[in-house]
mmCIF file of C-alpha atoms in Angstrom:
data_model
loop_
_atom_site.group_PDB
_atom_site.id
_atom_site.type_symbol
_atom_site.label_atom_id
_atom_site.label_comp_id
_atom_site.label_asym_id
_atom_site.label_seq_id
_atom_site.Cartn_x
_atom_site.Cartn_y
_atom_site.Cartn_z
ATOM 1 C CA UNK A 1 1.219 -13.181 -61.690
ATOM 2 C CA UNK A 2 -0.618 -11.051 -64.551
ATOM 3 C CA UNK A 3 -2.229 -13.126 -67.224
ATOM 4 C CA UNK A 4 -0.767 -11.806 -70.563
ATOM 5 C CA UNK A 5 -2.063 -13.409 -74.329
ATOM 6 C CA UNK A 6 -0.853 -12.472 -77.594
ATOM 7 C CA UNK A 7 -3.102 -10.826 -80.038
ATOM 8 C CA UNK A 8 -4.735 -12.731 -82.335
ATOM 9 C CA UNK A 9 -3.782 -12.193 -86.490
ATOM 10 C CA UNK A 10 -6.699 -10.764 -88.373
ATOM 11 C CA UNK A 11 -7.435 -9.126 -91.781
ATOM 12 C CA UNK A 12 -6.439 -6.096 -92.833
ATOM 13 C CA UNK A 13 -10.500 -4.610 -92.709
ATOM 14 C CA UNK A 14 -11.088 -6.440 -88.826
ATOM 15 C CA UNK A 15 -7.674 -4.382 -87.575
ATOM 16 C CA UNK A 16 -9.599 -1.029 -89.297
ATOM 17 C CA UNK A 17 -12.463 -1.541 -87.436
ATOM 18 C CA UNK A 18 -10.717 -2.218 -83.986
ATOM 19 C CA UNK A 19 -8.220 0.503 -85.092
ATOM 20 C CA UNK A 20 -12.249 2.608 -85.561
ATOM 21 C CA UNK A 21 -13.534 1.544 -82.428
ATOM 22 C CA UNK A 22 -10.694 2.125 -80.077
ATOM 23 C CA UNK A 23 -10.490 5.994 -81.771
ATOM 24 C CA UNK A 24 -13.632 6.142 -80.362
ATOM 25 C CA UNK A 25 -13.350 4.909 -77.188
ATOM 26 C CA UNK A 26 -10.196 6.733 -76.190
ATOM 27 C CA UNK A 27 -12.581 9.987 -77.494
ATOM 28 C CA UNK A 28 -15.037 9.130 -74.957
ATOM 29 C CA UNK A 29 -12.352 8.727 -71.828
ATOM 30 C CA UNK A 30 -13.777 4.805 -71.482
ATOM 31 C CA UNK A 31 -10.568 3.383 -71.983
ATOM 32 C CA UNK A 32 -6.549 4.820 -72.007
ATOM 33 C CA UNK A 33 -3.001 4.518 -72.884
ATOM 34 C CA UNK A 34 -1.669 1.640 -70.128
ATOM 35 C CA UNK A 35 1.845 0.282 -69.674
ATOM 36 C CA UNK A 36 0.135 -2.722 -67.590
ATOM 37 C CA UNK A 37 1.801 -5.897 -67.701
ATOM 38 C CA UNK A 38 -1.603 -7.740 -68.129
ATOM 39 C CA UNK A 39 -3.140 -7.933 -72.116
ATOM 40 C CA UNK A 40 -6.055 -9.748 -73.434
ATOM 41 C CA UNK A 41 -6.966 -10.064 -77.321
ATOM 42 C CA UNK A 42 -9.287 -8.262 -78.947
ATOM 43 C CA UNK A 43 -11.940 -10.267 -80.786
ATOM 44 C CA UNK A 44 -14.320 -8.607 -82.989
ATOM 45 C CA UNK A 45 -18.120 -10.575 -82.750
ATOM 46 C CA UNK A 46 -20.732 -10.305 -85.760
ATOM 47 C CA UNK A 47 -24.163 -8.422 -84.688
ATOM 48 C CA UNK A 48 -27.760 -9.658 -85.809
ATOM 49 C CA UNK A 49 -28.380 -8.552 -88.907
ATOM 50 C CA UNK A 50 -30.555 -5.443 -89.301
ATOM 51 C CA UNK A 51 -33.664 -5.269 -91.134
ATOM 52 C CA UNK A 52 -31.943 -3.824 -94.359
ATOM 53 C CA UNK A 53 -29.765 -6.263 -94.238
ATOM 54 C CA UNK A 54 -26.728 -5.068 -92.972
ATOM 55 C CA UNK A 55 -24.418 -6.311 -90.121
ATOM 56 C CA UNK A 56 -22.338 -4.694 -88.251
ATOM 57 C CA UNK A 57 -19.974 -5.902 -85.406
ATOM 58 C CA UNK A 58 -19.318 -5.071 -82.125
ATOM 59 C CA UNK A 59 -15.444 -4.771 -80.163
ATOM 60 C CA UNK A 60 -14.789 -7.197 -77.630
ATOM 61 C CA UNK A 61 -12.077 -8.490 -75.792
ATOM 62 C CA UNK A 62 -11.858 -11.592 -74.514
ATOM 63 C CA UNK A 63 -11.087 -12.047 -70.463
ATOM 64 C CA UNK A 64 -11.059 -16.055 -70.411
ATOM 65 C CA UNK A 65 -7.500 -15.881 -69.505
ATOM 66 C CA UNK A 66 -8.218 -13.040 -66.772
ATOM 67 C CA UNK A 67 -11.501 -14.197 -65.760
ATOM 68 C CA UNK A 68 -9.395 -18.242 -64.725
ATOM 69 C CA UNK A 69 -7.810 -16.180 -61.895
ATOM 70 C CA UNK A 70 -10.477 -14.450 -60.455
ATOM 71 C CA UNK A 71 -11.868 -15.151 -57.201
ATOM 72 C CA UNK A 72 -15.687 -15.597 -57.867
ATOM 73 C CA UNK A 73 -18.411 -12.508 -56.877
ATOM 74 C CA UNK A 74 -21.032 -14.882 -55.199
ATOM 75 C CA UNK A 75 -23.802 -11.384 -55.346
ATOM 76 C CA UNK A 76 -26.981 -13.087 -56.502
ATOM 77 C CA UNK A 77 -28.725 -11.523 -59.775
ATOM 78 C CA UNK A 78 -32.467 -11.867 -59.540
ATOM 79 C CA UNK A 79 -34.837 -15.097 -61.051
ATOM 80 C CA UNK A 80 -36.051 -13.223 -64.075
ATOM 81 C CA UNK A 81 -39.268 -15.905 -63.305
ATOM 82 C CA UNK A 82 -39.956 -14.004 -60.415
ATOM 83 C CA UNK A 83 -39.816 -10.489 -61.253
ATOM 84 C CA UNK A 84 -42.258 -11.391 -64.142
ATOM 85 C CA UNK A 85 -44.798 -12.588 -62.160
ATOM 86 C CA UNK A 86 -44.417 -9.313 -60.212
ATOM 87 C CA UNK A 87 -44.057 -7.328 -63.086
ATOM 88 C CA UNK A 88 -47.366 -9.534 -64.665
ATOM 89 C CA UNK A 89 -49.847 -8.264 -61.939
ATOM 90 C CA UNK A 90 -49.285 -4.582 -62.026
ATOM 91 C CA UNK A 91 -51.937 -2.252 -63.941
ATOM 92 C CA UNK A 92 -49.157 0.606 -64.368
ATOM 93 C CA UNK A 93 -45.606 -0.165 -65.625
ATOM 94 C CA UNK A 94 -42.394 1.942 -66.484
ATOM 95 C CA UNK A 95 -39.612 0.305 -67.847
ATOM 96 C CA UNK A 96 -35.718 1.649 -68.201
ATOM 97 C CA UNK A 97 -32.828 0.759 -69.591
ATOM 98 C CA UNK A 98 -29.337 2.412 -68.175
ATOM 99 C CA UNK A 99 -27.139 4.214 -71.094
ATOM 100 C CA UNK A 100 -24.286 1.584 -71.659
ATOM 101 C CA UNK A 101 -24.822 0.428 -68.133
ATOM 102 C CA UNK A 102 -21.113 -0.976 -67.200
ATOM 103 C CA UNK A 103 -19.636 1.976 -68.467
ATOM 104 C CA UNK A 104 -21.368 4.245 -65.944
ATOM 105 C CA UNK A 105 -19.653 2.143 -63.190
ATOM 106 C CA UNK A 106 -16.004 3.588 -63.177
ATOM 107 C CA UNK A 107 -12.803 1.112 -62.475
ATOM 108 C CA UNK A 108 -10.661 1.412 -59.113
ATOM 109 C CA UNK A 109 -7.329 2.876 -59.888
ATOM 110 C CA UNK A 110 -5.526 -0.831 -58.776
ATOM 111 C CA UNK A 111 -7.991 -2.084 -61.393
ATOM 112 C CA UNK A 112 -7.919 -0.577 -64.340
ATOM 113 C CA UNK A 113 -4.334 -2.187 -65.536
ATOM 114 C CA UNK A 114 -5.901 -5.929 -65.077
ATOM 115 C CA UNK A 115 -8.437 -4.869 -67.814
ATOM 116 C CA UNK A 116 -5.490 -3.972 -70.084
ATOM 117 C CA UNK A 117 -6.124 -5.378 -73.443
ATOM 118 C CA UNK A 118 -3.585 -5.349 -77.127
ATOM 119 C CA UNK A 119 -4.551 -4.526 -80.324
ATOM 120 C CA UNK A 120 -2.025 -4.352 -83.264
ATOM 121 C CA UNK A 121 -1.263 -0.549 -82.872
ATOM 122 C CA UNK A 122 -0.936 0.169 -78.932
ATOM 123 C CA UNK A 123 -1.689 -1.567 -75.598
ATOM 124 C CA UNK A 124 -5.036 0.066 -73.582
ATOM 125 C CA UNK A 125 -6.942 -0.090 -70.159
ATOM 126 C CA UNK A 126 -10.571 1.071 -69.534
ATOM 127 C CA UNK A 127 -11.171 3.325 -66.939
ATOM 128 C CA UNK A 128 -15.289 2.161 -66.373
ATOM 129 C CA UNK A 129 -16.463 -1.491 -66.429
ATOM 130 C CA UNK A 130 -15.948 -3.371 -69.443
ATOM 131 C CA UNK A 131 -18.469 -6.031 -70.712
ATOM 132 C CA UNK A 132 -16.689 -9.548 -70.218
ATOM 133 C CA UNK A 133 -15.219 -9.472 -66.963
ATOM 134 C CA UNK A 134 -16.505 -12.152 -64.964
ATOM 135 C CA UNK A 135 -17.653 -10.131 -62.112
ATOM 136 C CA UNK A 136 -19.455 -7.416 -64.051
ATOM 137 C CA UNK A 137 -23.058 -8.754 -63.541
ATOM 138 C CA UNK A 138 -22.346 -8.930 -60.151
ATOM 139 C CA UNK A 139 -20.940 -5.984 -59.414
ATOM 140 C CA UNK A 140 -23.416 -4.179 -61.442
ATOM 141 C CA UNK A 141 -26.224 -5.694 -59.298
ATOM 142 C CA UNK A 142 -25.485 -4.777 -56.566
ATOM 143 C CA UNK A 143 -24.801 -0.855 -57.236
ATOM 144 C CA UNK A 144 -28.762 -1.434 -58.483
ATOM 145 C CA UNK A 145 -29.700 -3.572 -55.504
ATOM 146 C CA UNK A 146 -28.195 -0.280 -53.613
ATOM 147 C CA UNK A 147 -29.355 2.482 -55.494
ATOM 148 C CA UNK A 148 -32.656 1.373 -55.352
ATOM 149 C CA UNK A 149 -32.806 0.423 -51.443
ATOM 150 C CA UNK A 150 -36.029 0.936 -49.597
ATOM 151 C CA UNK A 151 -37.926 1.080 -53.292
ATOM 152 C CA UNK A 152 -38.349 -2.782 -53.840
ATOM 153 C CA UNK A 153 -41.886 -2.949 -52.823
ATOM 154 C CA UNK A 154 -42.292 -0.977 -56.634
ATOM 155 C CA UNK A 155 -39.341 -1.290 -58.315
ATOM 156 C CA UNK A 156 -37.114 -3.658 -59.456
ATOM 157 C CA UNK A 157 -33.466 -3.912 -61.383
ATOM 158 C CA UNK A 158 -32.373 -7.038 -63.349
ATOM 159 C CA UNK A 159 -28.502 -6.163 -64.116
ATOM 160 C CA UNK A 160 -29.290 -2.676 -66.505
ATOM 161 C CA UNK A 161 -32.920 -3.176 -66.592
ATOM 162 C CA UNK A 162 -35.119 -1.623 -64.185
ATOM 163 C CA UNK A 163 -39.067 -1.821 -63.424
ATOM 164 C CA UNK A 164 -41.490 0.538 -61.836
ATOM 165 C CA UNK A 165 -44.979 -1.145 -61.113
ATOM 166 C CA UNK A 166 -47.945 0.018 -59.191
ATOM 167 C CA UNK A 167 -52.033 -0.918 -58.840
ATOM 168 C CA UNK A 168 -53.012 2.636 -59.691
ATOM 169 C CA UNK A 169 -52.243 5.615 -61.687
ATOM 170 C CA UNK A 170 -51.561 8.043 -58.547
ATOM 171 C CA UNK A 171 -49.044 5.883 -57.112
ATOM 172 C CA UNK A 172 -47.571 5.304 -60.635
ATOM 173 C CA UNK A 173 -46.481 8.821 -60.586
ATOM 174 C CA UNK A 174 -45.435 8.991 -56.847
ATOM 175 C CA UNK A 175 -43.428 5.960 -57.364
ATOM 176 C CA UNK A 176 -41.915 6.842 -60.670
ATOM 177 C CA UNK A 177 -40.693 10.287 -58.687
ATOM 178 C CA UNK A 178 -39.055 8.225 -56.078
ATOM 179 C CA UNK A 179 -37.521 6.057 -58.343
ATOM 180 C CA UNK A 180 -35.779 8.448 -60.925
ATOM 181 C CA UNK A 181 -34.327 10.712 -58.043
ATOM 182 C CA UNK A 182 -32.689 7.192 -56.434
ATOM 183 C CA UNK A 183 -30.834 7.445 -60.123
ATOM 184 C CA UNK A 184 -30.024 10.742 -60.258
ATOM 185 C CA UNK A 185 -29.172 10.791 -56.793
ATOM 186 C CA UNK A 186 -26.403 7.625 -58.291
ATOM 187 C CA UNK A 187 -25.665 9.962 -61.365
ATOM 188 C CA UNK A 188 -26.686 6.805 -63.657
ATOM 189 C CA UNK A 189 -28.188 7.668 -66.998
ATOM 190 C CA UNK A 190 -31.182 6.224 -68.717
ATOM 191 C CA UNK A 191 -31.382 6.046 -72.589
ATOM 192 C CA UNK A 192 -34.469 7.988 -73.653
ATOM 193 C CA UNK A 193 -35.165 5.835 -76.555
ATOM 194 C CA UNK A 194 -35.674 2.423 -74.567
ATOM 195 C CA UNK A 195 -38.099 4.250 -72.282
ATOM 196 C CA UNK A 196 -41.775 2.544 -71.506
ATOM 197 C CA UNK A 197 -43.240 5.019 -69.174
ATOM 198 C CA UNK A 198 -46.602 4.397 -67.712
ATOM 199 C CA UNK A 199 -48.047 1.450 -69.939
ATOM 200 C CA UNK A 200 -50.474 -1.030 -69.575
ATOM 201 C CA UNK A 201 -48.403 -3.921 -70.730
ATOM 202 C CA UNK A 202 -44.726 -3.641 -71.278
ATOM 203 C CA UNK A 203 -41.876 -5.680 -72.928
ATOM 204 C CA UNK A 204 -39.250 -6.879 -70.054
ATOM 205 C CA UNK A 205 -37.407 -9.476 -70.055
ATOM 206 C CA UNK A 206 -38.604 -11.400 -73.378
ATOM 207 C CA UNK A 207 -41.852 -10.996 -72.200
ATOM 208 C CA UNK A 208 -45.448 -9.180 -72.803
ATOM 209 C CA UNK A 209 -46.027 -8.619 -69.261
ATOM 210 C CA UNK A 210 -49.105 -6.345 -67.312
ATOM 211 C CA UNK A 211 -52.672 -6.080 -66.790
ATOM 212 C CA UNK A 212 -52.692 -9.751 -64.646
ATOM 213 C CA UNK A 213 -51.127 -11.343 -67.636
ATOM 214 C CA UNK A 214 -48.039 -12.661 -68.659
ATOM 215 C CA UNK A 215 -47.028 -13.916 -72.476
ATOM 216 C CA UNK A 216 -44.113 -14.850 -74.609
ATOM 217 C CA UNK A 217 -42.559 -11.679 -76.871
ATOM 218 C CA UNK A 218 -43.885 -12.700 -80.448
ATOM 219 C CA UNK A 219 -40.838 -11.602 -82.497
ATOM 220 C CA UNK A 220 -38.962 -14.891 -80.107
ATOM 221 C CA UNK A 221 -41.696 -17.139 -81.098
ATOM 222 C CA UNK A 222 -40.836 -15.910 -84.844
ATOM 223 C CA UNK A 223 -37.678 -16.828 -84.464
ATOM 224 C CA UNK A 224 -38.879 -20.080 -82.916
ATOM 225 C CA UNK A 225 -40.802 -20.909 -85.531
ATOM 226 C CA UNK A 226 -38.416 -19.667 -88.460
ATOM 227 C CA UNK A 227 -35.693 -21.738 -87.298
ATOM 228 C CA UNK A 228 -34.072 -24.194 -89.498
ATOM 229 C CA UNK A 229 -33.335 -27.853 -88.505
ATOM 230 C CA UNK A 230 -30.109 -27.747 -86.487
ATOM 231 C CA UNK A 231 -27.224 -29.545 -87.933
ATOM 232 C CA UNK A 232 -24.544 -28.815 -84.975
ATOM 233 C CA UNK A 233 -24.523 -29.435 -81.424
ATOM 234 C CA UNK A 234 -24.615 -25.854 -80.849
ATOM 235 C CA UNK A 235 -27.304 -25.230 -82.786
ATOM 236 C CA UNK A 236 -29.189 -27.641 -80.917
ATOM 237 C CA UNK A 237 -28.636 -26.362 -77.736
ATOM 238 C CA UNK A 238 -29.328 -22.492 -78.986
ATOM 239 C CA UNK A 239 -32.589 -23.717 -80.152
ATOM 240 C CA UNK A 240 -33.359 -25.643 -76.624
ATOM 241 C CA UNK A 241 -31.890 -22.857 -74.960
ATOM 242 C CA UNK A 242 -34.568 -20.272 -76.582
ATOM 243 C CA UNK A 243 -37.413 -22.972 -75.969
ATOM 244 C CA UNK A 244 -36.453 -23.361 -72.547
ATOM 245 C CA UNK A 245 -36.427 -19.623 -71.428
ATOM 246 C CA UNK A 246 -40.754 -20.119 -72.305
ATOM 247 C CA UNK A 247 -41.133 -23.777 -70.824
ATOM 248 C CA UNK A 248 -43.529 -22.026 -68.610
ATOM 249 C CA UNK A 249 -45.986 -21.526 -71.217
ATOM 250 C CA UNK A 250 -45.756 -25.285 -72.926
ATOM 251 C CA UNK A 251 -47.483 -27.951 -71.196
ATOM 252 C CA UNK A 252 -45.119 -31.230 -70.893
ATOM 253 C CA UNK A 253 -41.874 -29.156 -72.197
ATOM 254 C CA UNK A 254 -39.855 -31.837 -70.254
ATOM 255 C CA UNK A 255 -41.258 -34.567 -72.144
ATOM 256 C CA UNK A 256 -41.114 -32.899 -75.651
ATOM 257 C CA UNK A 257 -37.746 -31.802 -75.473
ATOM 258 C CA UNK A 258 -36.460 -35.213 -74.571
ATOM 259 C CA UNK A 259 -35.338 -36.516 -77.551
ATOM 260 C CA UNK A 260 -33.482 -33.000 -77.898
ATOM 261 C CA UNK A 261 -30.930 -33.858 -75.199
ATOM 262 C CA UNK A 262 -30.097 -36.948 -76.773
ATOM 263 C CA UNK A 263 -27.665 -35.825 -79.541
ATOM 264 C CA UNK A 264 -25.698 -33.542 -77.072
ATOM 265 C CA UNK A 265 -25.126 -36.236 -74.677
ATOM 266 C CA UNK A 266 -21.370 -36.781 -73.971
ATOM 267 C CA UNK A 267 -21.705 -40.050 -75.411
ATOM 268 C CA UNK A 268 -22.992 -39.001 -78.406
ATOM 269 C CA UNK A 269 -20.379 -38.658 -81.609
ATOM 270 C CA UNK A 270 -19.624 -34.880 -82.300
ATOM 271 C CA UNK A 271 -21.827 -35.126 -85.611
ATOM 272 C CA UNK A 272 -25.295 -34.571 -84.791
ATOM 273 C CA UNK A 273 -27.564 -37.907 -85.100
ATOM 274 C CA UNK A 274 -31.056 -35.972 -85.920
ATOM 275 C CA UNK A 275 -33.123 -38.963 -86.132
ATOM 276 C CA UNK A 276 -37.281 -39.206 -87.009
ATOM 277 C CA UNK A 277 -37.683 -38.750 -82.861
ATOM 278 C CA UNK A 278 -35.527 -35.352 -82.885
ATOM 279 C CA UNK A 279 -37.791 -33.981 -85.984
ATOM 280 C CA UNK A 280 -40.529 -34.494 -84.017
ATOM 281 C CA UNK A 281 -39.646 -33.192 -81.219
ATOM 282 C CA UNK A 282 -38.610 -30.193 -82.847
ATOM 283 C CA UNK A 283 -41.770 -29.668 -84.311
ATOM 284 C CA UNK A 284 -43.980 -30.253 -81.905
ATOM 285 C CA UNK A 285 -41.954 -27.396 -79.622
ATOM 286 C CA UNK A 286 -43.059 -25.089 -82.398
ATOM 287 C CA UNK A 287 -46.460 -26.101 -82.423
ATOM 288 C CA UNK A 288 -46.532 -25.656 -78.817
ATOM 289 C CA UNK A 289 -44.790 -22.138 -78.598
ATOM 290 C CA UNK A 290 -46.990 -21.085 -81.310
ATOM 291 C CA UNK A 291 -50.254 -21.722 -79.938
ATOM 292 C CA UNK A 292 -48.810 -20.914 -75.910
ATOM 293 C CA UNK A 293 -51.313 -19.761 -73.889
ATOM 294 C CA UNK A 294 -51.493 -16.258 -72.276
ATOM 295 C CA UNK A 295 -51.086 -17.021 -68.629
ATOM 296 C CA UNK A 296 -52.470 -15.353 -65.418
ATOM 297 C CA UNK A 297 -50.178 -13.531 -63.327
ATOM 298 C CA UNK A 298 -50.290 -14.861 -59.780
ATOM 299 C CA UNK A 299 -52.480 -13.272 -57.518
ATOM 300 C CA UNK A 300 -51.610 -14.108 -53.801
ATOM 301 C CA UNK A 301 -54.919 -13.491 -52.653
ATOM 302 C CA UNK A 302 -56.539 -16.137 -54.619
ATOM 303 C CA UNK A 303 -56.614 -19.938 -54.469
ATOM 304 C CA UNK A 304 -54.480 -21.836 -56.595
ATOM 305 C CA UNK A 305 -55.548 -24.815 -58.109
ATOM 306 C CA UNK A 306 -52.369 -27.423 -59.492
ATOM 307 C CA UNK A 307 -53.269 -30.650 -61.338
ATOM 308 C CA UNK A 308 -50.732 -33.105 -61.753
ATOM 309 C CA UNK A 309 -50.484 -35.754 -64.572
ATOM 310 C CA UNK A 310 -47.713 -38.820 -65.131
ATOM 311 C CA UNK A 311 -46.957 -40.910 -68.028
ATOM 312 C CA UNK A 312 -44.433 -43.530 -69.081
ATOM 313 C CA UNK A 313 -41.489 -41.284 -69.973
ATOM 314 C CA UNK A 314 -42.720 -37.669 -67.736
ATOM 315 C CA UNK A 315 -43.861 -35.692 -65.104
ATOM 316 C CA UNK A 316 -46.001 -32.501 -65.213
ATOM 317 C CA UNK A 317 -48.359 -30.117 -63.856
ATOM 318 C CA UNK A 318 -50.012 -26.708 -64.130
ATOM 319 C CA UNK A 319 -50.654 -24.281 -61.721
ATOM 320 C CA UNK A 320 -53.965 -22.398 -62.419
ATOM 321 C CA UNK A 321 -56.245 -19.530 -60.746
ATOM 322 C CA UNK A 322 -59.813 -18.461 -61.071
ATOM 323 C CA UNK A 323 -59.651 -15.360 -63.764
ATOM 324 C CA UNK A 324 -62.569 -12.706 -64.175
ATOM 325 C CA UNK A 325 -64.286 -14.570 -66.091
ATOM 326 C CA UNK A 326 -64.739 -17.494 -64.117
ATOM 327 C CA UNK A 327 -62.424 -19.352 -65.942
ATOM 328 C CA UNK A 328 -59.841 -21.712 -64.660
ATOM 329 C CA UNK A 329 -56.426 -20.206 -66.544
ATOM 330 C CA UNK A 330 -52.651 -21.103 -66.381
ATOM 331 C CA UNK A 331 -50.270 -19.705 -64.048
ATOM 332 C CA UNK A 332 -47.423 -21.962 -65.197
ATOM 333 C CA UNK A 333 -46.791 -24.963 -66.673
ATOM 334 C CA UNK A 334 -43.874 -27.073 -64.991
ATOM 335 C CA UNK A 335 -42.340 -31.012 -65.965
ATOM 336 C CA UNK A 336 -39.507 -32.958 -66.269
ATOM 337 C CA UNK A 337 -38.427 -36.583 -67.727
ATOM 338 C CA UNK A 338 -38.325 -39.511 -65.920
ATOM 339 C CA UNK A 339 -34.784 -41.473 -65.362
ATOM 340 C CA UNK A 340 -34.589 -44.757 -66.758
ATOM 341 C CA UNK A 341 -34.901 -46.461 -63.127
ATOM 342 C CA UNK A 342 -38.309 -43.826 -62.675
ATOM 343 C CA UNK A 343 -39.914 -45.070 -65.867
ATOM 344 C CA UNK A 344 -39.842 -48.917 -64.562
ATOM 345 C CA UNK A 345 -42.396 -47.335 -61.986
ATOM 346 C CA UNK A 346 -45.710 -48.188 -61.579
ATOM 347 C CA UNK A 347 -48.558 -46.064 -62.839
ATOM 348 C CA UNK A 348 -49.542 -45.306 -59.467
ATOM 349 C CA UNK A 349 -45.995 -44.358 -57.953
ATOM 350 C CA UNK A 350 -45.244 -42.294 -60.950
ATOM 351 C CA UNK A 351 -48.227 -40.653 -60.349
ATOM 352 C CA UNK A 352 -47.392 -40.156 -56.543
ATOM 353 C CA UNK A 353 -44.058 -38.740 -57.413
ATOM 354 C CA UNK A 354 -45.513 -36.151 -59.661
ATOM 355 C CA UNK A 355 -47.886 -35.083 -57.016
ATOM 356 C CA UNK A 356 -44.428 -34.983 -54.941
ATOM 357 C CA UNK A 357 -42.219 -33.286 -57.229
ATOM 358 C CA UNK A 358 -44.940 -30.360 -58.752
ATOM 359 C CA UNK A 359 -45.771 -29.431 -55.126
ATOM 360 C CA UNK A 360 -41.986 -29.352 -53.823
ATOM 361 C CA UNK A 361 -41.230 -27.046 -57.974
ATOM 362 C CA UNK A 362 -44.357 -24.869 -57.055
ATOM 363 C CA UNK A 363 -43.474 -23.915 -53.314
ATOM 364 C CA UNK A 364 -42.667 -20.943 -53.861
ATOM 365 C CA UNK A 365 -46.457 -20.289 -54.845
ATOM 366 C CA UNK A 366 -48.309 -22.435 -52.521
ATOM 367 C CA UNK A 367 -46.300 -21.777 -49.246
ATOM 368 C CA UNK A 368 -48.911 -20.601 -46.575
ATOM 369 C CA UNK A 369 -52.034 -20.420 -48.860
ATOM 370 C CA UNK A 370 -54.315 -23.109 -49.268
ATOM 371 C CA UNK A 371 -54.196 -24.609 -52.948
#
């Protein structure tokens, strides 16, 4: 039975903007006139603010009531954890971004009428992909996983983002070849501006990644660093969410952040309880993020070395390899909390479990090489 929700009343200047935006779609053939007996509302979402201060917004409809009676597209999108490390040991990197990505993926004909969305002066469909539809990532992955078939041993897509990365400059170019045919070959468009062709060290992924090295993207450590105690649960978890995305780089992150969790427990009132233990937790991630280190892409070919550690509320380690200089430098940092019942341990079996637990997180590193 088609899902169908009413529009939702705005001001007079948000239905001149949607009234703006839909002009412009229906002048670049991504949506159309539709009789469909499906609708979703039309919610307009504030962008960041630019750096003269202005803010513009961007047109989006919201799916929730089309996206409850979905079946679910299981297609896997890649650990963004892994392709860095990939990315990390490369001496030559490209980097591309697809032109509006979804929108170069066009909708079946049976389709196109469940994408059907209302706005105050008509009722329209798209015609390509639209951004919100539950399946999107999914689908989108795996036209990439498919376009770039047979290429994965140098190339790599995450959703609209896509990686070349080679050990020299001659197979840079050869690989480069390969890969923009495989696109052209898909008629997908790149956008010219977001180009990094050939580089030493690119940006992907919220990351400074190349040359054997991996480190967090400074203007997110900014932000980090600039942001204000929260006062609302969601705030909270935005700023753990950020934090967490560069755990890698913060020795003990499990630990730290404990105190963190606390006031957006379900138990918790809805009011946040930022106590003396929260503020210094919170500062003490921005210490850490600050002064992250840069760490060592893996090689696979070298010996790792992990060291473990326990205390009385956590469980850590860090992974580490050899470097050119002789030096012993971080791979990854990786730890977690200890459960109530865990922290009436002894020293010794907490220390046995984080020998336990770091070599079962790290497998993925360690499997058949000697460590």
């Amino acid at each position: 039975m088609p899902v169908k929700n009413n529009i939702f009343r705005q001001s007079d200047q948000v239905k001149e903007n949607i009234k703006v935006e839909v002009h412009k779609m229906l002048e670049l053939g991504v949506i159309e006139h539709s009789g469909s007996p499906w609708a979703s509302p039309v919610v307009l979402v504030p962008k960041p603010h630019t750096k003269d201060g202005r803010r513009g917004m961007r047109f989006c409809v919201d799916y929730r009531g089309l996206n409850s009676v979905t079946k679910t597209d299981a297609h896997p999108i890649p650990r963004a954890d892994e392709l860095i490390d990939k990315l990390g040991a490369a001496k030559y990197l490209s980097t591309f971004d697809l032109t509006a990505g979804y929108w170069q993926i066009k909708m079946a004909p049976g389709a196109k009428e469940k994408t059907a969305f209302s706005t105050p002066d008509g009722h329209y469909q798209f015609t390509v992909m639209p951004f919100g539809l539950k399946n999107a990532p999914a689908t989108f992955q795996r036209l990439m996983n498919q376009v770039l078939a047979g290429l994965e041993s140098f190339s790599a897509a995450y959703l609209d983002v896509i990686a070349v990365f080679s050990s020299n400059w001659q197979d840079h170019l050869f690989h480069l070849k390969k890969v923009l045919k495989a696109l052209q070959a898909a008629d997908l468009s790149i956008k010219a501006s977001k180009c990094q062709i050939g580089q030493g060290t690119v940006v992907y992924l919220g990351h400074l990644v190349g040359g054997g090295q991996v480190q967090p993207l400074q203007p997110n450590i900014q932000t980090i660093l600039d942001w204000a105690a929260p006062k609302t649960h969601t705030q909270v978890r935005a700023f753990r969410g950020l934090t967490g995305y560069y755990r890698r780089f913060v020795k003990g992150y499990g630990s730290i952040v404990t105190p963190l969790t606390e006031p957006t427990s379900k138990k918790m009132p809805k009011k946040v309880n930022w106590t003396e233990k929260c503020q210094q937790a919170f500062d003490t991630l921005k210490q850490a993020m600050c002064t992250a280190p840069v760490l060592k892409a893996p090689d696979y070919s070298k010996q790792f070395i992990v060291q473990t550690d326990a205390s009385e509320y956590g469980i850590g380690a860090v992974l580490s390899q050899t470097n050119v200089d002789g030096l012993d430098q971080p791979v990854a940092f990786i730890s977690r909390r200890l459960l109530p019942r865990e922290q009436s341990w002894s020293a010794i079996e907490r220390e046995a479990f984080a020998v336990v637990w770091s070599l079962k997180k790290l497998r993925p590193y360690l499997l058949v090489l000697t460590f």
